[in-house]
Coordinates of C-alpha atoms and ligand atoms in Angstrom, one line a residue:
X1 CA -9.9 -1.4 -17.4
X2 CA -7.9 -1.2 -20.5
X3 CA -4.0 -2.2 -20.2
X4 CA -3.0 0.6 -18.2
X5 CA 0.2 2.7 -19.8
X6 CA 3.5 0.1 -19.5
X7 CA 6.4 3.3 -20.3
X8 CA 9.4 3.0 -22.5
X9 CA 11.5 -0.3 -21.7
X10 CA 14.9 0.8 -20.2
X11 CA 18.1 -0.7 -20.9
X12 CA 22.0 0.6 -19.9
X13 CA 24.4 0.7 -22.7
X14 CA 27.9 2.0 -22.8
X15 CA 28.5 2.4 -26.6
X16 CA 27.0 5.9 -28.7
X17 CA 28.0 4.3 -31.5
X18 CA 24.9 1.3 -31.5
X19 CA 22.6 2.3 -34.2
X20 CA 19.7 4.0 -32.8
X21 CA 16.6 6.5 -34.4
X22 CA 17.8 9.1 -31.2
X23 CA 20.3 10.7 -29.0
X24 CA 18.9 13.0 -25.8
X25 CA 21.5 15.2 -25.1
X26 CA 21.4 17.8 -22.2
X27 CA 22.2 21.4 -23.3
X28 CA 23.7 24.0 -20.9
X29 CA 23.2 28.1 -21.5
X30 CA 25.4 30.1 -21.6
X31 CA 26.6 33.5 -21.6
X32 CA 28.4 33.1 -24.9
X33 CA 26.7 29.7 -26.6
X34 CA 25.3 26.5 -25.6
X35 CA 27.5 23.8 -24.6
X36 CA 27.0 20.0 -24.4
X37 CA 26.0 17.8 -21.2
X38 CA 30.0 16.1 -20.4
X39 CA 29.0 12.9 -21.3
X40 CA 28.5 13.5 -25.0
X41 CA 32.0 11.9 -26.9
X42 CA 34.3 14.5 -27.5
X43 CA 34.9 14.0 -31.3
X44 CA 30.4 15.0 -31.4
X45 CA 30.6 17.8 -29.2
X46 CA 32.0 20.9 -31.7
X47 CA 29.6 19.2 -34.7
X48 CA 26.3 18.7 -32.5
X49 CA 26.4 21.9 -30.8
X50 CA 26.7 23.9 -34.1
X51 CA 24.2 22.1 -35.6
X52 CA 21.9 22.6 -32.6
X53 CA 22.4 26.3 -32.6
X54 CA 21.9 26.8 -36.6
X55 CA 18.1 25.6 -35.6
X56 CA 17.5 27.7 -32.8
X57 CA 18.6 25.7 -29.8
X58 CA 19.3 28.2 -26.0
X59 CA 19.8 25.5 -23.7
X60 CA 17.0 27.1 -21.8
X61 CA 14.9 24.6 -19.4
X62 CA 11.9 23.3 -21.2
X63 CA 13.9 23.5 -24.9
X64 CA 13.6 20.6 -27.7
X65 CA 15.9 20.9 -30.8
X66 CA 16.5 17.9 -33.3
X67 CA 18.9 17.6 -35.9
X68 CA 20.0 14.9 -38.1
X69 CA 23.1 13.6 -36.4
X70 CA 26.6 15.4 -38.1
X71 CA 28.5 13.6 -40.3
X72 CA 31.7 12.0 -38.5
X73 CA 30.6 12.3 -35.6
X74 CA 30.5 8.9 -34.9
X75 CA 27.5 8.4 -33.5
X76 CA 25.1 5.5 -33.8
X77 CA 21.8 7.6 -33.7
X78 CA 20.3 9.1 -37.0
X79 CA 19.4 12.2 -35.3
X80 CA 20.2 14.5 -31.8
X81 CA 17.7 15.7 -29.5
X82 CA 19.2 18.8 -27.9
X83 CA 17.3 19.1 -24.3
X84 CA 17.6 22.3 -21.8
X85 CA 19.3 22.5 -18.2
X86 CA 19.1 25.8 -18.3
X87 CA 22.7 27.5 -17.1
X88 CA 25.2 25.0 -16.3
X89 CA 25.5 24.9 -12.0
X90 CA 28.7 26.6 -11.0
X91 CA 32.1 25.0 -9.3
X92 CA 31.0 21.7 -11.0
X93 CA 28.2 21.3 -8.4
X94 CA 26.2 18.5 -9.8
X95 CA 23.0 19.4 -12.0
X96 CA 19.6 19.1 -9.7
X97 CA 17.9 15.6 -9.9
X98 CA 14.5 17.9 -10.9
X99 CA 16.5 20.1 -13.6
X100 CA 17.3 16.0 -15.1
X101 CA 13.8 15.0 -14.5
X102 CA 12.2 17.7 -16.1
X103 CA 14.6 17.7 -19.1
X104 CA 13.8 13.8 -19.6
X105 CA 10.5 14.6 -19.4
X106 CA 10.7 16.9 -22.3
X107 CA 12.3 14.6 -24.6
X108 CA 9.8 11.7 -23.6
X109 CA 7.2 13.9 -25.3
X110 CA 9.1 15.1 -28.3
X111 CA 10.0 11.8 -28.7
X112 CA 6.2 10.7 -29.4
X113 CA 6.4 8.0 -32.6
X114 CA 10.2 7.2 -32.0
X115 CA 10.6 3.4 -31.6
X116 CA 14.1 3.3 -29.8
X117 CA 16.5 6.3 -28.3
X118 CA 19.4 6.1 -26.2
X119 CA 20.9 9.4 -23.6
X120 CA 23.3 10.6 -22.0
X121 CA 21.1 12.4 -19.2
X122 CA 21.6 9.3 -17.2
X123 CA 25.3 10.1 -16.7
X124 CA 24.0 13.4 -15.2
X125 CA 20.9 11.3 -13.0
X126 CA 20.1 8.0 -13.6
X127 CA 16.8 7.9 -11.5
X128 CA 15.9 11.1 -12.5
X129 CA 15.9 10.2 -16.1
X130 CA 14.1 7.1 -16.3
X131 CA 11.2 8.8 -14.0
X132 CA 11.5 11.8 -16.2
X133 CA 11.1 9.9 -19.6
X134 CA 8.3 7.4 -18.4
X135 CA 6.6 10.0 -17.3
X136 CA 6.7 12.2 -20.1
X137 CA 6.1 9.5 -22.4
X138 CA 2.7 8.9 -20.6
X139 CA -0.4 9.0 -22.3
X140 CA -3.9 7.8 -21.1
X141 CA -5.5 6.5 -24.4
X142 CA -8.2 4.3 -22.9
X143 CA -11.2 6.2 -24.6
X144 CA -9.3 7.0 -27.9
X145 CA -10.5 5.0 -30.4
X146 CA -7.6 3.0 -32.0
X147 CA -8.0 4.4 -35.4
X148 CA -7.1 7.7 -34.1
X149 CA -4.0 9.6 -35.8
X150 CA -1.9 9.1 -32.2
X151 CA 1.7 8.4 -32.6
X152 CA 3.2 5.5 -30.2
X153 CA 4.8 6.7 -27.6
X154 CA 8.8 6.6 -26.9
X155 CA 9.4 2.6 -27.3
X156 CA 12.6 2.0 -25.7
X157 CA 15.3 4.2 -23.9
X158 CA 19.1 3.0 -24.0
X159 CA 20.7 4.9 -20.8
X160 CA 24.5 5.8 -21.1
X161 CA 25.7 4.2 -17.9
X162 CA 29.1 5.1 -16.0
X163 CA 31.9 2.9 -17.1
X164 CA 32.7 0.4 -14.2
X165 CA 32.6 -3.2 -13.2
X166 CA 29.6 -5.9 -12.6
X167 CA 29.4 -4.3 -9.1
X168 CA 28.2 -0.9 -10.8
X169 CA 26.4 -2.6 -13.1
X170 CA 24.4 -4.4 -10.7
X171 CA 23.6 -0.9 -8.9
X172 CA 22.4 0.7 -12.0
X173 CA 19.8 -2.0 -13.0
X174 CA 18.4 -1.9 -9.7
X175 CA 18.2 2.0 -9.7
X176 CA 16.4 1.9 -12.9
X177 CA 14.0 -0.4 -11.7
X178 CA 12.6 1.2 -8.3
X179 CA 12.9 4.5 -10.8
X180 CA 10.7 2.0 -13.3
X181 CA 8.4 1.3 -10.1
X182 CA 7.9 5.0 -8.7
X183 CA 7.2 6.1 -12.3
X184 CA 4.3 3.3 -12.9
X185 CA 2.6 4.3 -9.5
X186 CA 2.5 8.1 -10.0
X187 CA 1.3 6.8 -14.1
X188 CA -1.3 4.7 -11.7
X189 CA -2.7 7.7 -10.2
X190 CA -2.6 9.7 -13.3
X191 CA -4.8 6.7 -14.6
X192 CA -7.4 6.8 -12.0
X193 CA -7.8 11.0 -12.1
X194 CA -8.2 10.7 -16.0
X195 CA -10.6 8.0 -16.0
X196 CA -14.2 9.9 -16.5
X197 CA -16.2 10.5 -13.6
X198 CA -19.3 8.4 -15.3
X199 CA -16.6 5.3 -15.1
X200 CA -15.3 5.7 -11.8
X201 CA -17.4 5.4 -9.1
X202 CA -17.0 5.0 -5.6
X203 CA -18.2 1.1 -6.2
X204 CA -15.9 1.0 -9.5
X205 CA -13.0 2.9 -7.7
X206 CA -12.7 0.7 -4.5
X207 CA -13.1 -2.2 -7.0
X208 CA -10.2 -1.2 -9.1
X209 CA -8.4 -0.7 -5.7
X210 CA -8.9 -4.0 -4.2
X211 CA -7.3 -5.9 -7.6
X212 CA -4.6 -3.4 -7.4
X213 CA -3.4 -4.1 -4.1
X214 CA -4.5 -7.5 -4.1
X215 CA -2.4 -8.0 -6.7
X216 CA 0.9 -6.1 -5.2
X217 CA 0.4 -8.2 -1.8
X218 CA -1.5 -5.6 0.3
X219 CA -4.1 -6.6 2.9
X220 CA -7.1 -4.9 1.7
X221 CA -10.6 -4.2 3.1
X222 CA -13.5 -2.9 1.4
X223 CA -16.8 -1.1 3.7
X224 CA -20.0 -0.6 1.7
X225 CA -22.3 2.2 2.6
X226 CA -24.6 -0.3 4.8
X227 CA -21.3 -1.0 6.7
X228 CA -20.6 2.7 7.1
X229 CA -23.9 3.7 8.3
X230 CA -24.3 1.0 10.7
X231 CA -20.6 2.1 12.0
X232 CA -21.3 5.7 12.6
X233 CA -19.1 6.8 9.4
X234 CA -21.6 9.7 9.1
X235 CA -19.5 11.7 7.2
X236 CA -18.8 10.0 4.1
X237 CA -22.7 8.6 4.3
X238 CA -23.5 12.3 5.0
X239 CA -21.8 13.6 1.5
X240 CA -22.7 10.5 -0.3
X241 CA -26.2 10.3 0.2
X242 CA -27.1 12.2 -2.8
X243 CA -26.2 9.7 -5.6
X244 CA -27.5 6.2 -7.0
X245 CA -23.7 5.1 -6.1
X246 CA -23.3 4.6 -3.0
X247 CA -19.9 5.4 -0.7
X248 CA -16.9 3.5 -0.2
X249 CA -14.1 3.2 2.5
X250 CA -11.2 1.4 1.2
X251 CA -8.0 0.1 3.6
X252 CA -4.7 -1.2 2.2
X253 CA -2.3 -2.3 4.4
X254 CA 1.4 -2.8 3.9
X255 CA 3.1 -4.6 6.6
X256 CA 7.0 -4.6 6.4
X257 CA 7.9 -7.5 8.5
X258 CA 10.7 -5.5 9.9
X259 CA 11.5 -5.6 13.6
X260 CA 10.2 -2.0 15.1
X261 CA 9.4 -0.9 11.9
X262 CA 7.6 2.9 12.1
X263 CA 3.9 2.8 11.1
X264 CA 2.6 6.0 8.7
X265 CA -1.3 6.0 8.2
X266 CA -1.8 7.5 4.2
X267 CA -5.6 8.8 3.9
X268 CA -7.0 10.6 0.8
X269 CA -9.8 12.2 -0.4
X270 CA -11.6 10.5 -3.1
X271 CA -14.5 12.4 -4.1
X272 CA -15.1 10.5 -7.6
X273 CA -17.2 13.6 -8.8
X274 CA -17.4 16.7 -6.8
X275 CA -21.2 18.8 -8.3
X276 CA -21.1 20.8 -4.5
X277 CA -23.8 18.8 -3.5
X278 CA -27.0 21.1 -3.1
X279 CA -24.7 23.8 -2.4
X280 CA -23.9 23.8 -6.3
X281 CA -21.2 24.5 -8.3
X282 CA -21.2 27.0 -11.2
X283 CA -20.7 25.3 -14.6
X284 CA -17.8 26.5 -15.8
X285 CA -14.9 24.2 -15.4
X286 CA -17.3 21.5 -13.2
X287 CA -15.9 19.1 -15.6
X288 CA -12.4 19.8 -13.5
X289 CA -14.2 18.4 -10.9
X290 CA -13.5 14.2 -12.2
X291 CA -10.0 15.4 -10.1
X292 CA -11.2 15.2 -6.8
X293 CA -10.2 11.8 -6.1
X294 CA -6.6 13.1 -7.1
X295 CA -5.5 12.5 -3.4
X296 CA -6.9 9.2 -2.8
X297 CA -5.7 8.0 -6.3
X298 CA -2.0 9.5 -4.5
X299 CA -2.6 7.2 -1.8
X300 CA -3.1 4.0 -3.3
X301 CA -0.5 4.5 -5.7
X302 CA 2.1 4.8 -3.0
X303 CA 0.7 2.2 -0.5
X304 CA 0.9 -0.3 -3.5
X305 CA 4.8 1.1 -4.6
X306 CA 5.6 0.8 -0.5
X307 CA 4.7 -3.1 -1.3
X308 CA 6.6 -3.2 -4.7
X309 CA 9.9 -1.5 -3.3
X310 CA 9.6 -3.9 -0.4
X311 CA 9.9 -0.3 2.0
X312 CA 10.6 -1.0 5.7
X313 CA 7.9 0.9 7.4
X314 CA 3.9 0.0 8.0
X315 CA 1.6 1.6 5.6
X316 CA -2.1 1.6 6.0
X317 CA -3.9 3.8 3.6
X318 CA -7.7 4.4 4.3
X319 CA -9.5 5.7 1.5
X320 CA -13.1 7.1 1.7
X321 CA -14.6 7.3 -1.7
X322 CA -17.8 9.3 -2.7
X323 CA -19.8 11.1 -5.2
X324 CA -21.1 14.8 -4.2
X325 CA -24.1 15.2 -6.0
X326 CA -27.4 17.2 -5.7
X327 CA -30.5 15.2 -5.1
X328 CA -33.4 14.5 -3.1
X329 CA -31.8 12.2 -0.7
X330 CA -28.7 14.5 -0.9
X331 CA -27.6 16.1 2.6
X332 CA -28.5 19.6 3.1
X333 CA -27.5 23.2 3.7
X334 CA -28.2 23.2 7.5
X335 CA -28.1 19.0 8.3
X336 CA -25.9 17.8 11.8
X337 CA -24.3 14.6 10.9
X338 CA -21.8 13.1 13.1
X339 CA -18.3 11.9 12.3
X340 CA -16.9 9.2 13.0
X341 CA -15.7 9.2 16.5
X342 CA -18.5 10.9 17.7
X343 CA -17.9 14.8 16.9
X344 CA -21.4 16.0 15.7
X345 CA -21.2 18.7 12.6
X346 CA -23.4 21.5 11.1
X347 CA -23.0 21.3 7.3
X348 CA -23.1 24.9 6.3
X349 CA -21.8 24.5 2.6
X350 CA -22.3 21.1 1.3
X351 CA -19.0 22.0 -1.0
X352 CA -17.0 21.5 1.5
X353 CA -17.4 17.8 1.4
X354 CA -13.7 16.8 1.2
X355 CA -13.1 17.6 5.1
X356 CA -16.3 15.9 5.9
X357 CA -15.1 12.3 4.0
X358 CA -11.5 12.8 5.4
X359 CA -12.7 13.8 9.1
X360 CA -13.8 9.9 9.1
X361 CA -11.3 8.4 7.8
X362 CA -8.5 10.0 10.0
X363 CA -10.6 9.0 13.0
X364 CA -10.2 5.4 11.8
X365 CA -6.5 5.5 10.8
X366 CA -5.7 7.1 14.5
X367 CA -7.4 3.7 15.9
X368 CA -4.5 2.3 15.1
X369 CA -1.8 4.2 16.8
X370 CA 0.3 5.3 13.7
X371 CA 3.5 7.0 14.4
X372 CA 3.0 9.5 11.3
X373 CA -0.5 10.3 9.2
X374 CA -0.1 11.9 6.2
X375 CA -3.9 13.0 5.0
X376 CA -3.5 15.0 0.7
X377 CA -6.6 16.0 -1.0
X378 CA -7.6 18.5 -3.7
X379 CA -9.4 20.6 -0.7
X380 CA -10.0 24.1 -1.1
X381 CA -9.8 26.5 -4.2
X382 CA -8.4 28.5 -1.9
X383 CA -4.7 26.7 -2.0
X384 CA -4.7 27.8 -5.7
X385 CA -5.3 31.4 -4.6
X386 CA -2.6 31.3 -2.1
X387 CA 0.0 29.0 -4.1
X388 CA -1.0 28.8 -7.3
X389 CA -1.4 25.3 -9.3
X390 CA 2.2 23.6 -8.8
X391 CA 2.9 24.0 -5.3
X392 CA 1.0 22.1 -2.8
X393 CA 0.1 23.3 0.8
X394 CA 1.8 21.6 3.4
X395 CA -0.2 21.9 7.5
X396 CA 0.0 19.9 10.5
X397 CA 2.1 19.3 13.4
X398 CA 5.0 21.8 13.0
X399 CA 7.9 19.3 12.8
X400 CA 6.4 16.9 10.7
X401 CA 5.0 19.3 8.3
X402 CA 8.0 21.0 8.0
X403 CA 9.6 17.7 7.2
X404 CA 7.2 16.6 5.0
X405 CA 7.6 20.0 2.5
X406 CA 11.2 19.7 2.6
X407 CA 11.6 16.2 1.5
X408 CA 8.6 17.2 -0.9
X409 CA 10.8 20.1 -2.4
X410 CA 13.4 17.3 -2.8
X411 CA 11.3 15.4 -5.1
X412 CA 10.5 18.4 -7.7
X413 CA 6.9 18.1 -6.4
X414 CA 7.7 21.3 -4.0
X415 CA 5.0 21.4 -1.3
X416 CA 5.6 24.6 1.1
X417 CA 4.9 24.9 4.9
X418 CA 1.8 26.5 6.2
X419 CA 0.3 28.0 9.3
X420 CA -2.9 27.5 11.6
X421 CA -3.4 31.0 12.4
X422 CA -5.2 30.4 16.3
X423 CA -8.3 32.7 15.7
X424 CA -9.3 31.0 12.7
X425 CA -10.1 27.8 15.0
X426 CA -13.3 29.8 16.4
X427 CA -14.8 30.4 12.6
X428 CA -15.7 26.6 13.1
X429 CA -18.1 27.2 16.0
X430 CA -21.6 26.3 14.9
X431 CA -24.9 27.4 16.2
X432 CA -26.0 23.9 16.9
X433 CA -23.5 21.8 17.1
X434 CA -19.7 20.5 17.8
X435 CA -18.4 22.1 14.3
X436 CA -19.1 23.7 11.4
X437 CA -17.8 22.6 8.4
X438 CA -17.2 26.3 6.9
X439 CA -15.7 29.6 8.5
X440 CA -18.0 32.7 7.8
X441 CA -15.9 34.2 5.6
X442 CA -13.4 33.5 2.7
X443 CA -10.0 34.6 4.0
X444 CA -7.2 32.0 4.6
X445 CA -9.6 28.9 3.2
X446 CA -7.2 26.6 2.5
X447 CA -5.8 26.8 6.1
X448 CA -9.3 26.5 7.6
X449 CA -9.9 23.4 5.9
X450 CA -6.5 22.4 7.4
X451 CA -7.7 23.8 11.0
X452 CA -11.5 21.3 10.9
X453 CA -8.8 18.3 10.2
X454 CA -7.0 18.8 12.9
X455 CA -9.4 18.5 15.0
X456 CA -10.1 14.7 14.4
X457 CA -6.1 13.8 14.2
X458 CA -5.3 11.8 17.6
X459 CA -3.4 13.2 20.1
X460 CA 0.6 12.3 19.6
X461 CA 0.1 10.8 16.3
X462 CA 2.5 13.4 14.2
X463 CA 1.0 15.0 11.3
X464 CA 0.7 16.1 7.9
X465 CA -2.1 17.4 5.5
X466 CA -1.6 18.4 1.6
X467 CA -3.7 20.3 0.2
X468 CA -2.9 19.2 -3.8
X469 CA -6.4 21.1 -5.4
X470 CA -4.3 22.6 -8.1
X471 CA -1.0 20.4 -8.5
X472 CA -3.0 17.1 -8.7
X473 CA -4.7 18.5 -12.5
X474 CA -2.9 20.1 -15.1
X475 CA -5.6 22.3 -16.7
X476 CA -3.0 24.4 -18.7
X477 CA -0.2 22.8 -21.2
X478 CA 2.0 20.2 -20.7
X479 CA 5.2 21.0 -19.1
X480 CA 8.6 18.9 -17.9
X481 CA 7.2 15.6 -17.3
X482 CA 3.7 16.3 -16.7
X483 CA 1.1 16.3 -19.3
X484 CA -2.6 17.9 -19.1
X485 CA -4.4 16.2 -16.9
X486 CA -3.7 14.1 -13.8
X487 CA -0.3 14.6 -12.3
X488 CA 0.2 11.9 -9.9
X489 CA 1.2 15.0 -6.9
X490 CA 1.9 13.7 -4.6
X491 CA 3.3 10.4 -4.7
X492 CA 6.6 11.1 -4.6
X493 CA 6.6 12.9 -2.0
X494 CA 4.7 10.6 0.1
X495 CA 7.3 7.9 -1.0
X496 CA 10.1 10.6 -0.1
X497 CA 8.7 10.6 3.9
X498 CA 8.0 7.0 3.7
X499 CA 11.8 6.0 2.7
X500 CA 13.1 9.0 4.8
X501 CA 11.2 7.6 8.0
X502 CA 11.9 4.1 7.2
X503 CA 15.9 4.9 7.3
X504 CA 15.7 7.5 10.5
X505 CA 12.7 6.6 12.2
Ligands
LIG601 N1 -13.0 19.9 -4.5 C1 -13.2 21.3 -4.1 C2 -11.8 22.0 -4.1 C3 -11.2 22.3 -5.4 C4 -11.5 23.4 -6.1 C5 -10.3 21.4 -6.0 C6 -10.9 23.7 -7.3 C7 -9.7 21.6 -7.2 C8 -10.0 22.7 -7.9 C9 -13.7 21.3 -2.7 O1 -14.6 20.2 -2.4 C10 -14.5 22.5 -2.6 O2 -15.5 22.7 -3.2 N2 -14.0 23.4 -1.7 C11 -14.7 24.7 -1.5 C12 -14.7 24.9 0.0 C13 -15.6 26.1 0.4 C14 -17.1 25.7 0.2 C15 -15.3 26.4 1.9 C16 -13.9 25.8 -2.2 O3 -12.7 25.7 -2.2 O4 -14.6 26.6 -2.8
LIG602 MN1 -16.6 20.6 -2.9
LIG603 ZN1 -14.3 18.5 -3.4

């Protein structure tokens, strides 16, 4: 493993005048002009704003306009990055933490080969800024060599604090940080989808996981395949079977120390390259397919962040890892193999591994009696029919999942509730035995995936499953604070329910 990405080094200033290569600026649209985020010294605002508009600025979300900095206008930066907001929010309502985040984001990429900036989107959001700029900023270089013509990325970020006393000040450097800390995990599992499927296998994967959360203070265990067959883990042996690297089942614990602290089980699907088995895929876009440990790479990210932010709520993340790949001693069309637990299973389509490898490992986290499970895995094509490739599908037990999307939406991540329509349960009876792992036909897939899960989730534990196939990879162009590539969906919203239940229960 090469260093993995460190972000731009964050500092609070309160003084525009420091010299500086760059000033971020927020930019409002308007009806009749562009105007200026509030925090932007009055004697710049008339002179940037014109000179923003002379090159074409709107103020519209996802807009980047430099210009040299005006003369007079008294500030310490050479030039002025004009950002979008979009239209400014009515009756002073505050600007949304996502509308901040995304902005940020945008300027940490335009801001490739800049050594040091300073902004004043941290008057607007503080966290939202520094996630929004790390995150833009990131880059995964590891097999780049060094002599190519890559720029450095954004250096260092001076954030325009509010004025106030030591009190304040203490506040701020400790928002920053955990801001620092959420932005490095969701980087972390942006690091383990983009590294090549040839580099991470299960072995390597679980490897990389164990020093990981070794390293933040987890309690880690690592089950090799002889361990899982001998321990009826028939699921991830079943899918794994076909490759020269064998499976993995990887468990992280977090413990909080906290009197009657909650307990949430993480589990997540880390199919290190997904072929479809003998059941094989077409080739076109297969090389997508290095993103189908996007979940578990989710998982471990936030079970080591729980650690870091010191969270007061259990965590245990249980991580099955395999490769799906055709072979001789690959499962077939038409095998029973029996989950974990005991449920036996005809495998129609050995594509539909995911469920297969997850089934398992939500057996084992129910063992031990979690409050909440939250199972995410790129699943089903099917979620990108229904919801296209940002917004993740939410299922499970109706108040938890509902809970679960909302505090997701919070996050800019957006994940939207789901159903388990009650006939699709009977698609899943097989000819031989307990289940089949595919319905019959092709309607509502992403839900039937959902509706095989469920059937393996203990009875009282409260649920929620997200389907991320789509928003864990951008295939298209980079956007906001998200690059091409892996995303890091959904770690923050998984770190959104694990705060949310460690403050109401
Ligand atoms: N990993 C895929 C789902 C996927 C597809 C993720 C596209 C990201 C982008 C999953 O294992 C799979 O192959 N699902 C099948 C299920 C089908 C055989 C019932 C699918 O969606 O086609
Ligand atoms: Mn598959
Ligand atoms: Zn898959």
């Amino acid at each position: 493993m090469s260093t993995p990405f460190a972000g731009p080094e964050f500092s609070l200033t309160d003084d525009l005048t420091a010299t500086t290569e760059v000033l971020v600026v927020g930019v409002f649209s308007g009806e009749d002009g562009i105007a200026l985020d509030d925090a932007v010294p009055e004697a710049a605002r008339g002179p940037v704003a014109d000179a923003l508009v002379l090159v074409g600025a709107t103020g519209k979300a996802g807009d980047a306009v430099r210009v040299p900095s005006p003369a007079g206008s008294g500030l310490g930066a050479a030039s002025v990055l004009g950002v979008g907001l979009g239209p400014a929010p009515s009756d002073g309502a505050p600007v949304p933490a996502e509308t901040v985040r995304r902005a940020a984001g945008v300027a940490g990429r335009a801001l490739e080969g800049v050594a040091a900036a300073a902004t004043t989107l941290s008057r607007l959001d503080l966290a939202a800024t520094v996630e929004g700029a790390y995150l833009g900023a990131y880059r995964f270089a590891e097999f780049r060599n060094t002599s190519a013509p890559t720029k450095a990325p954004l250096g260092t970020l001076a954030l325009l604090a509010r004025p106030g006393g030591e009190a304040l000040a203490a506040e701020a450097r400790g928002t920053v940080e955990q801001a620092r800390l959420t932005a490095a995990a969701v980087a972390l599992a942006r690091d383990f989808v983009n590294t090549p499927p040839n580099v991470l296998s299960p072995g390597e994967f679980a490897d990389r996981a164990q020093r990981l959360g070794t390293d933040a203070g987890l309690q880690v265990e690592v089950f090799d395949e002889e361990y899982l067959a001998a321990n009826g883990y028939g699921g991830v042996v079943g899918v794994g079977q076909g490759s020269s690297r064998p499976p993995r089942l990887v468990r992280l614990k977090h413990v909080a120390g906290v009197e009657g602290a909650k307990h949430v089980a993480l589990v997540g699907k880390g199919i290190t390259f997904d072929t479809g088995g003998i059941s094989i895929k077409p080739a076109a876009g297969m090389e997508n397919m290095t993103s189908d440990m996007g979940g578990a790479a989710a998982v471990i990210a936030t079970v080591i962040l729980a650690a870091q932010l010191g969270l007061g709520v259990d965590v245990t993340a249980t991580v099955p890892m395999a490769e799906n790949m055709p072979s001789d001693t690959a499962q077939r069309p038409g095998d029973v193999l029996t989950q974990y637990g005991g449920t036996t299973v005809e495998v129609i389509n050995t594509d539909a591994e995911g469920r297969l490898i997850l089934a398992d490992a939500i057996v084992r986290a129910c063992e031990d009696d979690p409050d909440y499970l939250i199972d995410t895995a790129t699943l089903t094509g099917a979620q990108m029919v229904a919801l296209g490739n940002r917004t993740p599908g939410v299922m499970g037990t109706e108040e938890f999942r509902d809970r679960v999307a909302e505090l997701s939406r919070g996050t800019g991540e957006n994940g939207w509730a789901m159903p388990f329509p009650e006939e699709l349960r009977a698609d899943l009876n097989s000819r031989v035995a307990d289940l089949a792992n595919v319905s019959p036909h092709r309607w509502g897939g992403m839900l039937v995936a959902g509706v095989y899960l469920k059937e393996f989730v203990a009875e009282g534990v409260q649920w929620a499953h997200i389907d991320v196939a789509g928003p864990a990879f951008n295939t298209s162009g980079p956007w906001g604070y998200t690059g091409k590539g892996g995303t890091g969906v959904p770690v923050r919203t998984m770190l959104a329910v694990l705060r949310d239940v460690a403050q109401r229960g």
